PDB file of C-alpha atoms in Angstrom:
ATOM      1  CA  UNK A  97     -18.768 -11.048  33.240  1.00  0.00           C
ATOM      2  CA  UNK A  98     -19.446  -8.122  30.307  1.00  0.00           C
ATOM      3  CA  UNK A  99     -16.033  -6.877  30.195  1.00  0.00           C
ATOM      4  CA  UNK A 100     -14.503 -10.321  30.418  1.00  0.00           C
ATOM      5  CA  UNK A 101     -16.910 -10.707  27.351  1.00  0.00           C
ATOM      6  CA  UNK A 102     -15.843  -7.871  25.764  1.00  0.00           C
ATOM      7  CA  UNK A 103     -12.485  -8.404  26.017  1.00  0.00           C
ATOM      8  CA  UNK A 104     -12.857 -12.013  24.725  1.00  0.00           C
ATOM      9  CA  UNK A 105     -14.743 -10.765  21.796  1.00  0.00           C
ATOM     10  CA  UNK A 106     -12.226  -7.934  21.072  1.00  0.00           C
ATOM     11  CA  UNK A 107      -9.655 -10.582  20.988  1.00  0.00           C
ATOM     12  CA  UNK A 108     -11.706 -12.322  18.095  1.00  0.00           C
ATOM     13  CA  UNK A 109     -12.275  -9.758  16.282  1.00  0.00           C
ATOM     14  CA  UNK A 110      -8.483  -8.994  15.818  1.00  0.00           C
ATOM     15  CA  UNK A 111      -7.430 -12.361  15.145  1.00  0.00           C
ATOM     16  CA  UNK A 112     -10.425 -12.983  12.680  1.00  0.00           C
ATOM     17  CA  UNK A 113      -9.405  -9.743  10.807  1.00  0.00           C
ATOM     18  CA  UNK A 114      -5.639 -10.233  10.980  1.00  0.00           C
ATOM     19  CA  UNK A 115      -6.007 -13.948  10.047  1.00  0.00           C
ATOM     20  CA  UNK A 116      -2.873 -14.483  12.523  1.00  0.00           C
ATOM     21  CA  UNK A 117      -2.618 -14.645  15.911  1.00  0.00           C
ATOM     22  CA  UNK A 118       0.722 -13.334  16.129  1.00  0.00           C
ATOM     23  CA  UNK A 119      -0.363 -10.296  14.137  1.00  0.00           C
ATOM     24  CA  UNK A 120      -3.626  -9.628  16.271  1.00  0.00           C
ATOM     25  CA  UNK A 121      -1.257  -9.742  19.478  1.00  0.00           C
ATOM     26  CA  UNK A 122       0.996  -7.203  18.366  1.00  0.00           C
ATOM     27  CA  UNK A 123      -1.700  -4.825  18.026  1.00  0.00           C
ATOM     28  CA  UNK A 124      -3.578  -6.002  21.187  1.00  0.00           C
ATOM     29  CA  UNK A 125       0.314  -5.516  23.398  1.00  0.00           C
ATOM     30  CA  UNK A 126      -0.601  -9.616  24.747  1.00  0.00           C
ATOM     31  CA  UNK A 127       1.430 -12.043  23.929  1.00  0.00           C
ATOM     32  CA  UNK A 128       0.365 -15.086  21.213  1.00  0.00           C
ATOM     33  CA  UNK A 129      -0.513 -17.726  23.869  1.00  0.00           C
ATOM     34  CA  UNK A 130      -2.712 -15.704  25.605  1.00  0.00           C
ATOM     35  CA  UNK A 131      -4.638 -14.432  23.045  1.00  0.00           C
ATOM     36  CA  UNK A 132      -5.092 -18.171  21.908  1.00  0.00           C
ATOM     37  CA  UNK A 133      -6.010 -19.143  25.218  1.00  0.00           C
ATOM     38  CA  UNK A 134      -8.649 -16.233  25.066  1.00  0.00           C
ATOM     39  CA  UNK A 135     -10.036 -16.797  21.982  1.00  0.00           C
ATOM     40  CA  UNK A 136     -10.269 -21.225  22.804  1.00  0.00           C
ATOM     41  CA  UNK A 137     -11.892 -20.081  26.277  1.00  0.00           C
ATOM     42  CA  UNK A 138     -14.503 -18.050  24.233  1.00  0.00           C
ATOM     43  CA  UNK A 139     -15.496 -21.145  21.807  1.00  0.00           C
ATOM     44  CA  UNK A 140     -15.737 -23.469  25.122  1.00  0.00           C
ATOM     45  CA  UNK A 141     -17.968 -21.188  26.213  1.00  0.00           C
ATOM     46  CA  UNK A 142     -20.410 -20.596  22.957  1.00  0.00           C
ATOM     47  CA  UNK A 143     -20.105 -24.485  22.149  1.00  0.00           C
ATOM     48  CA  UNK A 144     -18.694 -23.955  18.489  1.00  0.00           C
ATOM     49  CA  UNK A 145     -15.458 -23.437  16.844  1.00  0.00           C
ATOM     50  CA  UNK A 146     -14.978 -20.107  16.026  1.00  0.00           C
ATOM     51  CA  UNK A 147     -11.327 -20.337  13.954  1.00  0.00           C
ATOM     52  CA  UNK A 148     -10.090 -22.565  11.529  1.00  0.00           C
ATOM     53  CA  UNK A 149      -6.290 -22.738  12.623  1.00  0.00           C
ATOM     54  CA  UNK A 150      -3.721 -24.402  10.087  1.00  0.00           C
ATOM     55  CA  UNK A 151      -0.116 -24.336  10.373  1.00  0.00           C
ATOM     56  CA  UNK A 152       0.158 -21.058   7.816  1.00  0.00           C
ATOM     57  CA  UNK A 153      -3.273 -18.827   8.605  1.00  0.00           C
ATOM     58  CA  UNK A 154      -5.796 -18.649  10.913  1.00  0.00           C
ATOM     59  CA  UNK A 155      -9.663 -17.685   8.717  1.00  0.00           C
ATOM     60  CA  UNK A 156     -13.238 -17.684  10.780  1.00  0.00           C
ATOM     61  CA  UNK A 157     -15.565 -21.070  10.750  1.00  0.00           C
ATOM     62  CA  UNK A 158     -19.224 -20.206   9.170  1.00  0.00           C
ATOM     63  CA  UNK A 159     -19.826 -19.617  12.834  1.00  0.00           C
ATOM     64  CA  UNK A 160     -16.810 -17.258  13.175  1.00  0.00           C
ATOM     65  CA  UNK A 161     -17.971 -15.575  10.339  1.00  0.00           C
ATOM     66  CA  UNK A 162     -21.953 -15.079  11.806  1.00  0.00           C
ATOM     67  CA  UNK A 163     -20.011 -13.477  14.994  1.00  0.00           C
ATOM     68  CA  UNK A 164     -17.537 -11.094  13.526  1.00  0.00           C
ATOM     69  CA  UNK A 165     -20.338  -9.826  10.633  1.00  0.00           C
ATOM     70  CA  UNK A 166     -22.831  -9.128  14.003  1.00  0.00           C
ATOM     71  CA  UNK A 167     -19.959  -7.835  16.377  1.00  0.00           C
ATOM     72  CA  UNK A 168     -17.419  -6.582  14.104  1.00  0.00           C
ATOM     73  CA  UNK A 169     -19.265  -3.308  13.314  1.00  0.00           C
ATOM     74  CA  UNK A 170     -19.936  -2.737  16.497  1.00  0.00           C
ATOM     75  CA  UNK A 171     -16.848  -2.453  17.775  1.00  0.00           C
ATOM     76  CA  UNK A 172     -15.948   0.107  14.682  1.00  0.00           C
ATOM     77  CA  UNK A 173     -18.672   2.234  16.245  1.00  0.00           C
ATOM     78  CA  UNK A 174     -17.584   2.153  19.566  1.00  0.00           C
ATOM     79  CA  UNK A 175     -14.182   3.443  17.854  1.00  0.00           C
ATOM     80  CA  UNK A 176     -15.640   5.830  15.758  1.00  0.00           C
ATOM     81  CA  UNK A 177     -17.400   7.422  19.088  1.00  0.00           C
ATOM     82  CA  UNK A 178     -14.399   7.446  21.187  1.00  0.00           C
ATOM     83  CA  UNK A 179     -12.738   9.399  18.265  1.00  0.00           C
ATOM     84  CA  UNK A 180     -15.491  11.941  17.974  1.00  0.00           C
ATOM     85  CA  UNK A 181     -15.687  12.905  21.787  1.00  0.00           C
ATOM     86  CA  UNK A 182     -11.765  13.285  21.793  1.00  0.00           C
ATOM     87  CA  UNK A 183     -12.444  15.984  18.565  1.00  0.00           C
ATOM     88  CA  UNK A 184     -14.738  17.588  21.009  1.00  0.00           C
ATOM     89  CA  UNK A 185     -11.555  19.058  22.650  1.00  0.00           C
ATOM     90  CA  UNK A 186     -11.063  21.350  20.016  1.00  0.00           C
ATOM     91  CA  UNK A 187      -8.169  19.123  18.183  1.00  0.00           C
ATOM     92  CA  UNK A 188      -8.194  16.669  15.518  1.00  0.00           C
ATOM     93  CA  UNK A 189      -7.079  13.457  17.544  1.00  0.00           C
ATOM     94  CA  UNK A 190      -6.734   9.470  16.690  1.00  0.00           C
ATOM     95  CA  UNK A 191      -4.769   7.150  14.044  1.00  0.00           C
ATOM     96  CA  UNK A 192      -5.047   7.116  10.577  1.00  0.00           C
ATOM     97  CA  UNK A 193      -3.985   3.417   9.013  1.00  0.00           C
ATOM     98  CA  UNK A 194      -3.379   4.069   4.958  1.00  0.00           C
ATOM     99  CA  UNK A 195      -2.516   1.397   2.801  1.00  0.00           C
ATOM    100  CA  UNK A 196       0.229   2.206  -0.256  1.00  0.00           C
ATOM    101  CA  UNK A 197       2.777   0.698  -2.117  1.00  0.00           C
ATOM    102  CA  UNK A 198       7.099   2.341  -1.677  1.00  0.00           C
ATOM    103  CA  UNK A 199       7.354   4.769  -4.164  1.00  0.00           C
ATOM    104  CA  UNK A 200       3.551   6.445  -3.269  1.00  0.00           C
ATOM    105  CA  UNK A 201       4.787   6.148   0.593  1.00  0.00           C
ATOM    106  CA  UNK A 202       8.437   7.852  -0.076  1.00  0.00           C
ATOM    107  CA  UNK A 203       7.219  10.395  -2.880  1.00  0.00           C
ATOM    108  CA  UNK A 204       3.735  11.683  -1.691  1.00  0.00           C
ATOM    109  CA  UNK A 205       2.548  10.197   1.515  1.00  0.00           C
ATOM    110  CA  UNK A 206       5.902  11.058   3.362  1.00  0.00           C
ATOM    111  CA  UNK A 207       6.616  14.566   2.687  1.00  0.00           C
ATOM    112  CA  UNK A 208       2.600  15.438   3.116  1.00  0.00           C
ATOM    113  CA  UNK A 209       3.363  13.954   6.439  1.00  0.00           C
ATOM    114  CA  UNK A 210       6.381  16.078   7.656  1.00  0.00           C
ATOM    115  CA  UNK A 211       4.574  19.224   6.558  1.00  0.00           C
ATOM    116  CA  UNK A 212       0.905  18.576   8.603  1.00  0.00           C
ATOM    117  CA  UNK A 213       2.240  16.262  11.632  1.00  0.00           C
ATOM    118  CA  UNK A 214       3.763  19.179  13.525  1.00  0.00           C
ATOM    119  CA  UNK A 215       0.989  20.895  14.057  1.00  0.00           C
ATOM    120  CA  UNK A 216      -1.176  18.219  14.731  1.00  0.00           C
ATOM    121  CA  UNK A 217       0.572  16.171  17.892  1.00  0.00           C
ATOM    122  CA  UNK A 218      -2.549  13.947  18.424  1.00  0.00           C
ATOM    123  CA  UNK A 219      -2.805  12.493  15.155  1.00  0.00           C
ATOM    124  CA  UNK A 220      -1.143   9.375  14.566  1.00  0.00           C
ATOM    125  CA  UNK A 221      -0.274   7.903  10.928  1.00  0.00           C
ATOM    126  CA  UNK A 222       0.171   4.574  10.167  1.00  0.00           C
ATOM    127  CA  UNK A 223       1.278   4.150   6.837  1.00  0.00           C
ATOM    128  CA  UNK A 224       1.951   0.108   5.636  1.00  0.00           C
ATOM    129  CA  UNK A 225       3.567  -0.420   2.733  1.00  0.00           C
ATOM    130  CA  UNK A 226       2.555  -3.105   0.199  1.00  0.00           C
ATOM    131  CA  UNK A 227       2.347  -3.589  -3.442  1.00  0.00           C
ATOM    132  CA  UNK A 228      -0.705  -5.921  -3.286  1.00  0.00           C
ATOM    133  CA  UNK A 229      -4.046  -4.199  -4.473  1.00  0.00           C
ATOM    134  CA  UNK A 230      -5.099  -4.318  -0.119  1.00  0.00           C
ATOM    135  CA  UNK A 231      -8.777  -4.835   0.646  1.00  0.00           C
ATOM    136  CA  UNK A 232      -9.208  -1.781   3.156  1.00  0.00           C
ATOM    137  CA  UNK A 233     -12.114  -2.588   4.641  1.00  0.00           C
ATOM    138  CA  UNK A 234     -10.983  -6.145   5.410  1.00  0.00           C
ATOM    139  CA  UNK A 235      -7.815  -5.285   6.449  1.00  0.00           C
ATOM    140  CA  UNK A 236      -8.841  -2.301   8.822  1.00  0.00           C
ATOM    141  CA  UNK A 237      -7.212   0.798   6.676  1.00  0.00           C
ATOM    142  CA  UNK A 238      -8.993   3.804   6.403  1.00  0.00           C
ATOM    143  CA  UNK A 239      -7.666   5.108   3.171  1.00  0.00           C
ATOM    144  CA  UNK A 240      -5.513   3.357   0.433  1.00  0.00           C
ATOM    145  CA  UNK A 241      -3.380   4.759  -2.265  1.00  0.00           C
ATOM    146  CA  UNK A 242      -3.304   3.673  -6.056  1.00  0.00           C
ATOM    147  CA  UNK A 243      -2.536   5.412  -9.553  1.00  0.00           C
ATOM    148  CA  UNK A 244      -5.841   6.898 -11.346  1.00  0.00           C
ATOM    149  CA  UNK A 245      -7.105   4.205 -13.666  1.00  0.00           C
ATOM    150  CA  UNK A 246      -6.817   1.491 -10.237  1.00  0.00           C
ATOM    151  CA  UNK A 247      -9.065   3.014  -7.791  1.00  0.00           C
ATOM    152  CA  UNK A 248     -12.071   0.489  -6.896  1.00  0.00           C
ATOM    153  CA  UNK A 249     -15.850   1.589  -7.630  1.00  0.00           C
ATOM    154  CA  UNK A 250     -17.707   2.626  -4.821  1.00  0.00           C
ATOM    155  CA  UNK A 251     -14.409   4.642  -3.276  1.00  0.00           C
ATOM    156  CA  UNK A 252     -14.356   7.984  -2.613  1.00  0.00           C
ATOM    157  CA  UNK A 253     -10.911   9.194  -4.821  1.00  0.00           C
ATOM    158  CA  UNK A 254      -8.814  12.234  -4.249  1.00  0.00           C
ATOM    159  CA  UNK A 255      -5.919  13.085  -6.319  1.00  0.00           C
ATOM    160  CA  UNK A 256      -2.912  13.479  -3.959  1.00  0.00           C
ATOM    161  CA  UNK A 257      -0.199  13.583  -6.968  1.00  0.00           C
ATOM    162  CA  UNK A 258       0.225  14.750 -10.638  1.00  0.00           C
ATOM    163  CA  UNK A 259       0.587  12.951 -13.653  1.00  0.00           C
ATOM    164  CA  UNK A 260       3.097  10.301 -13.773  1.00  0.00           C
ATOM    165  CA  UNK A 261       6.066   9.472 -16.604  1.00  0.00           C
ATOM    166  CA  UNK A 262       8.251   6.142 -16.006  1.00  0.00           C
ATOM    167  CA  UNK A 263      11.947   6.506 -17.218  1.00  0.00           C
ATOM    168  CA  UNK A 264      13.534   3.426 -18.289  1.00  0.00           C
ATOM    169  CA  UNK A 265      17.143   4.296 -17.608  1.00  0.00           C
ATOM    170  CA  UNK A 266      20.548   2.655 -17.162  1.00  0.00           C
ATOM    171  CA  UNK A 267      24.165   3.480 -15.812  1.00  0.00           C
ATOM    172  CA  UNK A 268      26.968   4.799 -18.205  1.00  0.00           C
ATOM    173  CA  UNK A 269      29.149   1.980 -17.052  1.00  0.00           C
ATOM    174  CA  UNK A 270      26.421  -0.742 -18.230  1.00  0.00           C
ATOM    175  CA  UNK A 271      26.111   1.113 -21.576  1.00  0.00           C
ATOM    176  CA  UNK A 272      29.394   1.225 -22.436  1.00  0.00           C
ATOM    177  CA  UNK A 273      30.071  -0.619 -25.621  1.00  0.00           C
ATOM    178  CA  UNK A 274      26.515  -1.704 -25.763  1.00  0.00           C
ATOM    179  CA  UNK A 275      24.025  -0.375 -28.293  1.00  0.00           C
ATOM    180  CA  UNK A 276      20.891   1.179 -26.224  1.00  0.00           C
ATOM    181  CA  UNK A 277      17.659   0.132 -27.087  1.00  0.00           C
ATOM    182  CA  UNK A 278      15.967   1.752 -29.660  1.00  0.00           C
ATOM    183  CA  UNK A 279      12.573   0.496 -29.381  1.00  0.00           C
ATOM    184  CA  UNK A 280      11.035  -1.369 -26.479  1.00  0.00           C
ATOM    185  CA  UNK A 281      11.205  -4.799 -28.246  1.00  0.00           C
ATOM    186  CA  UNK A 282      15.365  -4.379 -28.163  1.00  0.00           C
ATOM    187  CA  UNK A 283      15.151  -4.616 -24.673  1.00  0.00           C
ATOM    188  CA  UNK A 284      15.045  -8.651 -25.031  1.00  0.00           C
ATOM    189  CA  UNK A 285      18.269  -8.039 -25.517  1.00  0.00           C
ATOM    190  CA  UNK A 286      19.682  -6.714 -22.860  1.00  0.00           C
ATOM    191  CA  UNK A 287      20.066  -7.461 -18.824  1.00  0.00           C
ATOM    192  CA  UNK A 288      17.422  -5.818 -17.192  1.00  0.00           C
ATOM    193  CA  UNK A 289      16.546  -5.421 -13.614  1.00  0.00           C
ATOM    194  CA  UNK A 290      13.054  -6.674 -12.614  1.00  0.00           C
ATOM    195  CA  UNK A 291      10.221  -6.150 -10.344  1.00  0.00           C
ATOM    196  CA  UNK A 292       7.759  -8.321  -8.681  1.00  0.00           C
ATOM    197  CA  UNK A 293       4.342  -7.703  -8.253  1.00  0.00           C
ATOM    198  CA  UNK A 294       2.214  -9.570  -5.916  1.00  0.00           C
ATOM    199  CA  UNK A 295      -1.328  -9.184  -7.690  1.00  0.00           C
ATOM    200  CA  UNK A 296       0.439 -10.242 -11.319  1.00  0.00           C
ATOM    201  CA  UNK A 297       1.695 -13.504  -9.974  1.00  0.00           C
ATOM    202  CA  UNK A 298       5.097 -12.739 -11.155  1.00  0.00           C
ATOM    203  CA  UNK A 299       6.944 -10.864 -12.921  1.00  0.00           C
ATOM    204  CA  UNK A 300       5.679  -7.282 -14.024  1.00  0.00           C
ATOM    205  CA  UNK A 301       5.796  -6.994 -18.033  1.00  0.00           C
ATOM    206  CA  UNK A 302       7.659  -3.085 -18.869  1.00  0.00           C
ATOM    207  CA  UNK A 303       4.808  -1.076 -20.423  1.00  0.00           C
ATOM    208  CA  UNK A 304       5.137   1.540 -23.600  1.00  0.00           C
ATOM    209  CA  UNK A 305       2.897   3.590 -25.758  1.00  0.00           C
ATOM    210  CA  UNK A 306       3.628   5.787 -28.521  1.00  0.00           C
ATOM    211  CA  UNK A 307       1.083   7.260 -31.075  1.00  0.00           C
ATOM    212  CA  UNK A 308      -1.615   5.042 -29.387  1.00  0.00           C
ATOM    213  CA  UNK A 309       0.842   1.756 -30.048  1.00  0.00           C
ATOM    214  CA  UNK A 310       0.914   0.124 -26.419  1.00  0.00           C
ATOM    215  CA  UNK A 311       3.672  -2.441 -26.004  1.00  0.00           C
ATOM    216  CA  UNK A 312       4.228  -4.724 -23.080  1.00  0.00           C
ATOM    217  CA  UNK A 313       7.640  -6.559 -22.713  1.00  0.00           C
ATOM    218  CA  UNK A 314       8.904  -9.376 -20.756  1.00  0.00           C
ATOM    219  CA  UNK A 315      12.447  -8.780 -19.835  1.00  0.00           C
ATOM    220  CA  UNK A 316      15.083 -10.976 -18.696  1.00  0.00           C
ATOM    221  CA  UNK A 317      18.369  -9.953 -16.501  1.00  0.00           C
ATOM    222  CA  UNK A 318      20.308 -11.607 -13.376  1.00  0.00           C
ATOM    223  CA  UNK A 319      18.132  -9.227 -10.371  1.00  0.00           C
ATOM    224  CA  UNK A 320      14.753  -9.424  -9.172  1.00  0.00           C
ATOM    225  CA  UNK A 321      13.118  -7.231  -6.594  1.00  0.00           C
ATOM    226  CA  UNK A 322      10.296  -6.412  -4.851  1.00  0.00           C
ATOM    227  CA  UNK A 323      10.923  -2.960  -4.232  1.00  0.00           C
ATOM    228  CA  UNK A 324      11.470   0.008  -6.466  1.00  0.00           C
ATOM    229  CA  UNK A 325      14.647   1.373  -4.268  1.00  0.00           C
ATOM    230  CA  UNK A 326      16.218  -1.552  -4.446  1.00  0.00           C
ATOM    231  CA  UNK A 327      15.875  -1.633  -8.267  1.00  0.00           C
ATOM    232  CA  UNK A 328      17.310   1.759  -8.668  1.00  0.00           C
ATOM    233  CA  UNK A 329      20.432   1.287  -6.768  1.00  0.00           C
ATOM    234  CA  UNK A 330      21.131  -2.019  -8.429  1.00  0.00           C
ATOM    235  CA  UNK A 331      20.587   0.742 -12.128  1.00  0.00           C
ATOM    236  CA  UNK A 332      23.351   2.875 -10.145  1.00  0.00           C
ATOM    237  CA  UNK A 333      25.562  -0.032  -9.967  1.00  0.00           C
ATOM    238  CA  UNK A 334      25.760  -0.807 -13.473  1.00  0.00           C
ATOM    239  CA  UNK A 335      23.523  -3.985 -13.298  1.00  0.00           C
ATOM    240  CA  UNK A 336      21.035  -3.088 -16.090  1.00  0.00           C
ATOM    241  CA  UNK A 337      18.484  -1.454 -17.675  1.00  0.00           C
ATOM    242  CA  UNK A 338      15.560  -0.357 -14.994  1.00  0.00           C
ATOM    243  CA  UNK A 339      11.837   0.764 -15.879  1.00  0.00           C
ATOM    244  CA  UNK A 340      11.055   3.452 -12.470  1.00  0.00           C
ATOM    245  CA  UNK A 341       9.165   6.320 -12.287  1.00  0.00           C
ATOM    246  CA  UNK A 342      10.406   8.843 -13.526  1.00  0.00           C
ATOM    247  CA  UNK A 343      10.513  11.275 -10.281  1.00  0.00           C
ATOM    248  CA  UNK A 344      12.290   9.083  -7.864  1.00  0.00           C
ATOM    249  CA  UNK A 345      15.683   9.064 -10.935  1.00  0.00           C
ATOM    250  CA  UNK A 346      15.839  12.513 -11.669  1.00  0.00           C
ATOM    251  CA  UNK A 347      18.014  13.834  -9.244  1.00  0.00           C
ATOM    252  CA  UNK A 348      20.027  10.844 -10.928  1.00  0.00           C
ATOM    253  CA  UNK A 349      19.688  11.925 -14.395  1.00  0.00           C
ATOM    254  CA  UNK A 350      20.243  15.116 -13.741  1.00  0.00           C
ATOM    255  CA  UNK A 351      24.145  14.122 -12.120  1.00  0.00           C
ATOM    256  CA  UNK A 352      24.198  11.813 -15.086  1.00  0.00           C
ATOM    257  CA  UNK A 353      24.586   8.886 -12.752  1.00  0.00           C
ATOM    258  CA  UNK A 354      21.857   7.624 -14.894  1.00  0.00           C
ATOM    259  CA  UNK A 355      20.917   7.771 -18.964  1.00  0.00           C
ATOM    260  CA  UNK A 356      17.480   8.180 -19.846  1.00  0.00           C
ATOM    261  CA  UNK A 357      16.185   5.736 -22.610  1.00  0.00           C
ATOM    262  CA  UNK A 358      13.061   5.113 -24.950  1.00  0.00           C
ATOM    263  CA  UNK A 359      11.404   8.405 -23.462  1.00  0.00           C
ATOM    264  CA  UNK A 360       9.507   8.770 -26.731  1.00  0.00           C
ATOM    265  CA  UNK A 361       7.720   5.542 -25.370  1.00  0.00           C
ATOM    266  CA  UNK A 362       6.975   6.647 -21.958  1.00  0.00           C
ATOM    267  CA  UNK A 363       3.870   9.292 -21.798  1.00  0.00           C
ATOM    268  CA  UNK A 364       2.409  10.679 -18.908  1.00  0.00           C
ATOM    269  CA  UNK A 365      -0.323   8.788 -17.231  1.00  0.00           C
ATOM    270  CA  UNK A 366      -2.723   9.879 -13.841  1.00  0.00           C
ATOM    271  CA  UNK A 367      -1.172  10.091 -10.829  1.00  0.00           C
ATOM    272  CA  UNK A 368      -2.093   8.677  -7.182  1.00  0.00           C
ATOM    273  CA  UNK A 369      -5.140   8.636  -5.433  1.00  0.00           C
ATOM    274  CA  UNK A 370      -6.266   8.841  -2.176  1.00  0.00           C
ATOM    275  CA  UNK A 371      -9.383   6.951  -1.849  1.00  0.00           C
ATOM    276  CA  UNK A 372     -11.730   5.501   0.879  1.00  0.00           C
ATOM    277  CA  UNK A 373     -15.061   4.069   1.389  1.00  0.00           C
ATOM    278  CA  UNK A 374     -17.387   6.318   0.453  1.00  0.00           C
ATOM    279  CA  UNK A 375     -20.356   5.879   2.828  1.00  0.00           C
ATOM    280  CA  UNK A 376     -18.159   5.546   6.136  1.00  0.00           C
ATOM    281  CA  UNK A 377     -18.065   9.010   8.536  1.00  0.00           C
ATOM    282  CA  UNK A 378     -14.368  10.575   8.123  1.00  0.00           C
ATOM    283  CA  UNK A 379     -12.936  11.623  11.358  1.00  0.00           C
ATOM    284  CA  UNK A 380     -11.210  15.165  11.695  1.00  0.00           C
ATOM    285  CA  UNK A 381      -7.806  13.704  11.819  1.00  0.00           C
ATOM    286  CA  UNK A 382      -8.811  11.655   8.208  1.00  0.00           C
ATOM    287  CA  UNK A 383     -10.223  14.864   6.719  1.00  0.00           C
ATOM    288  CA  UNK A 384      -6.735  17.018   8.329  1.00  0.00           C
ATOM    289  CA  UNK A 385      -4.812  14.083   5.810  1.00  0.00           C
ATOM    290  CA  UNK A 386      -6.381  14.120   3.059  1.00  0.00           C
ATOM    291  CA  UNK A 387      -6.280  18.278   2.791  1.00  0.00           C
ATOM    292  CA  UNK A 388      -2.733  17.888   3.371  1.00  0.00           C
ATOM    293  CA  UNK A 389      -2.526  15.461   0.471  1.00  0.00           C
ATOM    294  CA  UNK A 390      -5.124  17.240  -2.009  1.00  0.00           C
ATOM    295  CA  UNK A 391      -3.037  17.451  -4.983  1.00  0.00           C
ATOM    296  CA  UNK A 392      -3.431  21.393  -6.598  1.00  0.00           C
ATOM    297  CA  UNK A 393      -2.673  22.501  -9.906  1.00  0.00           C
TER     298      UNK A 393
END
């Protein structure tokens, strides 16, 4: 009777947290109807409803709420337990779950990865990538990753990466017989290639500063992404103007595959961050990450 308990409240838990049962099955290895049927054979047996299920999300009743604030930290303590008696072999061991948007995953968090991993066969890295500003405690991540001046209050921050420079920069085949820009404001006339953001509702607005002048422009061009990559291979193909960081077109503007415009408007700003609930015990296998990602001078 415990462990069928257990189990049924383990299976709440996930889909409370995931708000989606087909999301809390993945990482439970059952299939969706099961873990429904689960989860409905636990509310027959408290008497209440525990999820509010709609055709797009699944979120906790008041009720389901009461439970998952009482059991949910539990059940990260039994975790956090298990973890520590596996470091008592002598090895950092368990999964790391970090949080971070493309160009932090490809430019930082990836090659940190292929120089500590080898040594280290027991830890596992999950690394999702997402250009919303994640809740990490809600959604389960031990560590996020987010430029300087974004980091939350009450988060421990590590710098993992130096100062940053976006390039806005364009193919010689789009320039030809154009005029380049010659101020940020010119760019309203041109085709650019645009990005969008999640947490600005649309469209993100190209940001400049010179001599303490900051300017934000709206620009307008036939592409829209939602990934920096795909941005700067659309730049490659002569599609427009792009606005990337700096680092992942250099190799690009070095081959003069790419032309480098307005840098007089694009200073150097903090780089990423690490950071992570302050108050919450790191495992080895966390602390083993974030050496390998300590940014040093």
């Amino acid at each position: 009777m415990l462990r069928e308990s257990l189990n049924d409240l383990t299976a709440f838990v996930a889909v409370a947290r995931a708000g989606s049962f087909t999301k809390a099955a993945a990482q439970l290895g059952v299939s969706q109807p099961a873990l429904s049927q689960t989860v409905r054979g636990l509310e027959a047996r408290l008497g209440v409803r525990l999820l509010a299920r709609t055709t797009r999300s699944v979120a906790p009743t008041e009720a389901g709420e009461r439970l998952l604030n009482a059991v949910g930290p539990r059940f990260d303590e039994i975790e956090a337990g298990l973890a520590s008696l596996a470091e008592m072999r002598g090895k950092p061991a368990g999964t790391v779950r970090v949080t971070a948007d493309e160009h932090a995953a490809r430019m930082v968090l990836w090659p940190a990865l292929r120089r500590v991993l080898p040594d280290h066969p027991e830890i596992k890295v999950e690394v999702s990538v997402d250009y919303g500003l994640t809740d990490i405690a809600a959604e389960r991540f031990d560590a996020g990753v987010r430029l300087g001046g974004m980091v939350a209050k009450g988060m421990e921050a590590v710098c993992i990466g130096p100062d940053m420079r976006m390039a806005t920069v364009a193919a010689p085949a789009y320039l030809a017989g154009r005029t380049p820009p010659g101020r940020p404001e010119d760019l309203t006339g041109h085709t650019c290639i645009n990005l969008r953001l999640p947490t600005q509702g649309g469209l993100y607005a190209w940001e400049f500063e010179k001599a303490g002048r900051e300017v934000r422009v709206r620009v307008e061009g036939q592409l829209v992404f939602n990934t920096v990559s795909m941005i700067q291979d659309a730049a490659l193909a002569g599609f427009g103007i792009a606005h990337l960081p700096q680092d992942q077109v250099q190799t690009h503007l070095d081959r003069g595959e790419l032309v480098r415009l307005l840098a007089d408007w694009c200073p150097p700003f903090p780089g990423y961050h690490l950071y992570y609930p302050s108050r919450r015990r790191q495992s080895a296998a966390f602390e083993v990450l974030v050496e390998a990602l300590r940014h040093r001078d």
